């Protein structure tokens, strides 16, 4: 049966909220008026958004903010859920973006920082999104922030 993406996203936000609150990182969300039902494996799609959102919290300095915005779009007669997760964090240098979804890849700076991490979260996210015929992409600017976009077929 299809999964309603709004409560799924709300549950993930609840899970990262304590750490965000502790570091004074605000999380704002915006969802479409219509229900967004997607034929996805809820456990895997939870893992996708959890991996992206924990990164947003981890790589955003205290006092920053994260925005989670879902919209729906139609493309070639079928509906897509589009989820943007945007942060005001450290950003990623353009020359490192092509490797971001590779297994064990961590951006130069993060390797030496005390932020833990194996470099697997985004590789797993991409694998799961593509297994659902979806797309994941990233845009970033150093010192300004990063936006991940996840598109999933729905209806
Ligand atoms: P893991 O997810 O396995 O705990 P990780 O967070 O280092 O470790 P990924 O989630 O795959 O691994 O992310 C890869 C790298 O991309 C990170 O090490 C970090 O350098 C960079 N990165 C990911 N998300 C962001 C973000 N929102 N802002 C800045 N850098 C990011
Ligand atoms: Mg990660």
mmCIF file of C-alpha atoms and ligand atoms in Angstrom:
data_model
loop_
_atom_site.group_PDB
_atom_site.id
_atom_site.type_symbol
_atom_site.label_atom_id
_atom_site.label_comp_id
_atom_site.label_asym_id
_atom_site.label_seq_id
_atom_site.Cartn_x
_atom_site.Cartn_y
_atom_site.Cartn_z
ATOM 1 C CA UNK A 1 0.000 0.000 0.000
ATOM 2 C CA UNK A 2 1.173 3.559 -0.613
ATOM 3 C CA UNK A 3 2.923 5.555 2.108
ATOM 4 C CA UNK A 4 1.852 9.038 3.156
ATOM 5 C CA UNK A 5 5.124 10.983 3.058
ATOM 6 C CA UNK A 6 4.087 13.733 5.499
ATOM 7 C CA UNK A 7 3.923 11.644 8.705
ATOM 8 C CA UNK A 8 7.025 9.786 7.543
ATOM 9 C CA UNK A 9 8.968 13.071 7.295
ATOM 10 C CA UNK A 10 7.491 14.313 10.592
ATOM 11 C CA UNK A 11 8.726 11.190 12.406
ATOM 12 C CA UNK A 12 12.251 11.664 11.049
ATOM 13 C CA UNK A 13 12.255 15.320 12.064
ATOM 14 C CA UNK A 14 11.178 14.275 15.580
ATOM 15 C CA UNK A 15 14.177 11.950 15.738
ATOM 16 C CA UNK A 16 16.763 14.622 14.902
ATOM 17 C CA UNK A 17 15.031 17.443 16.812
ATOM 18 C CA UNK A 18 16.782 16.911 20.173
ATOM 19 C CA UNK A 19 20.221 17.315 18.610
ATOM 20 C CA UNK A 20 19.082 20.278 16.500
ATOM 21 C CA UNK A 21 17.539 21.967 19.562
ATOM 22 C CA UNK A 22 20.672 21.418 21.573
ATOM 23 C CA UNK A 23 22.708 23.210 18.910
ATOM 24 C CA UNK A 24 20.071 25.911 18.338
ATOM 25 C CA UNK A 25 19.406 24.811 14.790
ATOM 26 C CA UNK A 26 15.852 25.599 13.720
ATOM 27 C CA UNK A 27 13.933 23.199 11.511
ATOM 28 C CA UNK A 28 11.100 24.523 9.361
ATOM 29 C CA UNK A 29 8.849 22.405 7.197
ATOM 30 C CA UNK A 30 6.404 23.013 4.420
ATOM 31 C CA UNK A 31 4.155 20.407 2.839
ATOM 32 C CA UNK A 32 1.690 20.370 -0.041
ATOM 33 C CA UNK A 33 -2.042 20.760 0.689
ATOM 34 C CA UNK A 34 -2.821 17.495 -1.080
ATOM 35 C CA UNK A 35 -1.851 14.149 0.421
ATOM 36 C CA UNK A 36 1.344 12.769 -1.090
ATOM 37 C CA UNK A 37 1.116 9.015 -1.307
ATOM 38 C CA UNK A 38 4.133 7.150 -2.678
ATOM 39 C CA UNK A 39 4.594 3.485 -3.474
ATOM 40 C CA UNK A 40 7.786 3.083 -1.498
ATOM 41 C CA UNK A 41 9.295 0.806 1.100
ATOM 42 C CA UNK A 42 8.738 3.011 4.181
ATOM 43 C CA UNK A 43 11.777 1.636 6.004
ATOM 44 C CA UNK A 44 14.126 2.371 3.135
ATOM 45 C CA UNK A 45 12.695 5.795 2.402
ATOM 46 C CA UNK A 46 12.899 6.626 6.117
ATOM 47 C CA UNK A 47 16.599 5.703 5.931
ATOM 48 C CA UNK A 48 17.057 8.002 2.907
ATOM 49 C CA UNK A 49 15.603 11.081 4.596
ATOM 50 C CA UNK A 50 17.202 10.225 7.916
ATOM 51 C CA UNK A 51 20.664 10.060 6.303
ATOM 52 C CA UNK A 52 20.204 13.389 4.513
ATOM 53 C CA UNK A 53 18.705 15.116 7.548
ATOM 54 C CA UNK A 54 21.330 13.894 10.023
ATOM 55 C CA UNK A 55 23.959 15.270 7.639
ATOM 56 C CA UNK A 56 22.167 18.629 7.548
ATOM 57 C CA UNK A 57 22.260 18.759 11.356
ATOM 58 C CA UNK A 58 25.814 17.462 11.598
ATOM 59 C CA UNK A 59 27.285 19.841 9.004
ATOM 60 C CA UNK A 60 25.435 22.979 10.093
ATOM 61 C CA UNK A 61 26.974 25.179 12.776
ATOM 62 C CA UNK A 62 24.992 26.163 15.867
ATOM 63 C CA UNK A 63 22.393 28.824 15.255
ATOM 64 C CA UNK A 64 21.768 27.760 11.656
ATOM 65 C CA UNK A 65 18.592 26.490 10.107
ATOM 66 C CA UNK A 66 17.255 23.616 8.069
ATOM 67 C CA UNK A 67 14.258 23.708 5.802
ATOM 68 C CA UNK A 68 12.334 20.666 4.610
ATOM 69 C CA UNK A 69 9.973 21.403 1.792
ATOM 70 C CA UNK A 70 7.819 18.958 -0.085
ATOM 71 C CA UNK A 71 5.998 19.866 -3.266
ATOM 72 C CA UNK A 72 4.393 17.761 -5.925
ATOM 73 C CA UNK A 73 4.935 18.042 -9.598
ATOM 74 C CA UNK A 74 3.728 16.160 -12.606
ATOM 75 C CA UNK A 75 6.149 14.931 -15.189
ATOM 76 C CA UNK A 76 5.118 13.122 -18.370
ATOM 77 C CA UNK A 77 1.647 12.576 -16.941
ATOM 78 C CA UNK A 78 2.817 11.001 -13.665
ATOM 79 C CA UNK A 79 3.160 12.604 -10.260
ATOM 80 C CA UNK A 80 6.401 13.152 -8.409
ATOM 81 C CA UNK A 81 6.983 14.095 -4.793
ATOM 82 C CA UNK A 82 9.877 16.552 -4.610
ATOM 83 C CA UNK A 83 11.521 16.963 -1.210
ATOM 84 C CA UNK A 84 14.143 19.670 -0.703
ATOM 85 C CA UNK A 85 16.285 19.533 2.420
ATOM 86 C CA UNK A 86 18.237 22.737 2.670
ATOM 87 C CA UNK A 87 20.670 23.856 5.348
ATOM 88 C CA UNK A 88 22.705 26.940 6.179
ATOM 89 C CA UNK A 89 25.770 24.819 6.870
ATOM 90 C CA UNK A 90 29.407 24.689 5.824
ATOM 91 C CA UNK A 91 28.677 23.855 2.197
ATOM 92 C CA UNK A 92 30.622 21.580 -0.149
ATOM 93 C CA UNK A 93 33.276 22.681 -2.655
ATOM 94 C CA UNK A 94 32.055 22.285 -6.250
ATOM 95 C CA UNK A 95 34.967 20.008 -7.214
ATOM 96 C CA UNK A 96 33.957 17.516 -4.522
ATOM 97 C CA UNK A 97 30.263 17.318 -5.417
ATOM 98 C CA UNK A 98 30.706 14.621 -8.112
ATOM 99 C CA UNK A 99 32.021 12.156 -5.502
ATOM 100 C CA UNK A 100 29.557 12.889 -2.731
ATOM 101 C CA UNK A 101 27.393 9.805 -3.296
ATOM 102 C CA UNK A 102 30.390 7.446 -3.535
ATOM 103 C CA UNK A 103 30.891 4.909 -0.778
ATOM 104 C CA UNK A 104 33.282 6.070 1.969
ATOM 105 C CA UNK A 105 33.653 9.513 0.418
ATOM 106 C CA UNK A 106 33.930 12.386 2.873
ATOM 107 C CA UNK A 107 34.672 15.975 1.968
ATOM 108 C CA UNK A 108 38.248 16.982 2.759
ATOM 109 C CA UNK A 109 37.377 19.179 5.725
ATOM 110 C CA UNK A 110 34.964 16.714 7.349
ATOM 111 C CA UNK A 111 37.624 14.009 7.500
ATOM 112 C CA UNK A 112 39.616 15.858 10.103
ATOM 113 C CA UNK A 113 36.623 17.221 11.997
ATOM 114 C CA UNK A 114 35.172 15.486 15.015
ATOM 115 C CA UNK A 115 31.940 14.734 13.268
ATOM 116 C CA UNK A 116 32.274 10.971 13.108
ATOM 117 C CA UNK A 117 30.924 9.303 10.016
ATOM 118 C CA UNK A 118 31.965 6.550 7.635
ATOM 119 C CA UNK A 119 30.987 8.250 4.396
ATOM 120 C CA UNK A 120 28.204 5.754 3.724
ATOM 121 C CA UNK A 121 25.002 7.685 4.427
ATOM 122 C CA UNK A 122 24.632 9.285 1.001
ATOM 123 C CA UNK A 123 25.740 6.182 -0.929
ATOM 124 C CA UNK A 124 22.956 4.232 0.785
ATOM 125 C CA UNK A 125 20.465 7.049 0.216
ATOM 126 C CA UNK A 126 21.221 7.121 -3.512
ATOM 127 C CA UNK A 127 20.974 3.349 -3.827
ATOM 128 C CA UNK A 128 17.555 3.280 -2.098
ATOM 129 C CA UNK A 129 16.165 6.270 -4.042
ATOM 130 C CA UNK A 130 17.233 4.774 -7.368
ATOM 131 C CA UNK A 131 15.726 1.421 -6.400
ATOM 132 C CA UNK A 132 12.415 3.323 -6.272
ATOM 133 C CA UNK A 133 12.959 4.893 -9.732
ATOM 134 C CA UNK A 134 13.663 8.207 -8.024
ATOM 135 C CA UNK A 135 16.441 10.787 -8.182
ATOM 136 C CA UNK A 136 18.642 12.466 -5.616
ATOM 137 C CA UNK A 137 20.724 15.537 -6.357
ATOM 138 C CA UNK A 138 22.695 18.168 -4.508
ATOM 139 C CA UNK A 139 23.490 21.848 -4.885
ATOM 140 C CA UNK A 140 25.866 23.611 -2.563
ATOM 141 C CA UNK A 141 27.838 26.739 -1.936
ATOM 142 C CA UNK A 142 30.781 26.828 0.460
ATOM 143 C CA UNK A 143 30.029 28.929 3.512
ATOM 144 C CA UNK A 144 26.360 29.324 2.573
ATOM 145 C CA UNK A 145 24.783 25.908 2.695
ATOM 146 C CA UNK A 146 23.604 22.831 0.884
ATOM 147 C CA UNK A 147 20.377 21.634 -0.680
ATOM 148 C CA UNK A 148 19.542 18.013 -1.370
ATOM 149 C CA UNK A 149 16.568 17.241 -3.598
ATOM 150 C CA UNK A 150 14.886 13.853 -3.539
ATOM 151 C CA UNK A 151 12.279 13.045 -6.175
ATOM 152 C CA UNK A 152 10.035 10.031 -5.774
ATOM 153 C CA UNK A 153 7.271 8.774 -8.052
ATOM 154 C CA UNK A 154 3.860 8.810 -6.358
ATOM 155 C CA UNK A 155 0.205 7.875 -6.963
HETATM 156 P P1 LIG B 1 27.947 8.524 7.618
HETATM 157 O O1 LIG B 1 26.732 9.103 6.940
HETATM 158 O O2 LIG B 1 28.338 7.185 7.074
HETATM 159 O O3 LIG B 1 27.842 8.583 9.103
HETATM 160 P P2 LIG B 1 29.194 10.857 6.471
HETATM 161 O O4 LIG B 1 28.121 11.762 6.977
HETATM 162 O O5 LIG B 1 30.586 11.389 6.473
HETATM 163 O O6 LIG B 1 29.192 9.480 7.271
HETATM 164 P P3 LIG B 1 27.763 10.825 3.964
HETATM 165 O O7 LIG B 1 26.476 11.023 4.674
HETATM 166 O O8 LIG B 1 27.798 9.858 2.838
HETATM 167 O O9 LIG B 1 28.902 10.387 4.978
HETATM 168 O O10 LIG B 1 28.263 12.239 3.431
HETATM 169 C C1 LIG B 1 29.494 12.320 2.710
HETATM 170 C C2 LIG B 1 30.180 13.634 2.962
HETATM 171 O O11 LIG B 1 29.440 14.660 2.348
HETATM 172 C C3 LIG B 1 30.265 14.041 4.419
HETATM 173 O O12 LIG B 1 31.415 13.505 5.037
HETATM 174 C C4 LIG B 1 30.379 15.551 4.307
HETATM 175 O O13 LIG B 1 31.708 15.904 4.036
HETATM 176 C C5 LIG B 1 29.553 15.854 3.082
HETATM 177 N N1 LIG B 1 28.182 16.315 3.393
HETATM 178 C C6 LIG B 1 27.055 15.572 3.374
HETATM 179 N N2 LIG B 1 25.978 16.309 3.664
HETATM 180 C C7 LIG B 1 26.427 17.567 3.884
HETATM 181 C C8 LIG B 1 25.789 18.812 4.222
HETATM 182 N N3 LIG B 1 24.471 18.891 4.397
HETATM 183 N N4 LIG B 1 26.581 19.896 4.349
HETATM 184 C C9 LIG B 1 27.920 19.812 4.153
HETATM 185 N N5 LIG B 1 28.576 18.682 3.843
HETATM 186 C C10 LIG B 1 27.843 17.568 3.702
HETATM 187 MG MG1 LIG B 2 26.082 11.067 6.801
#
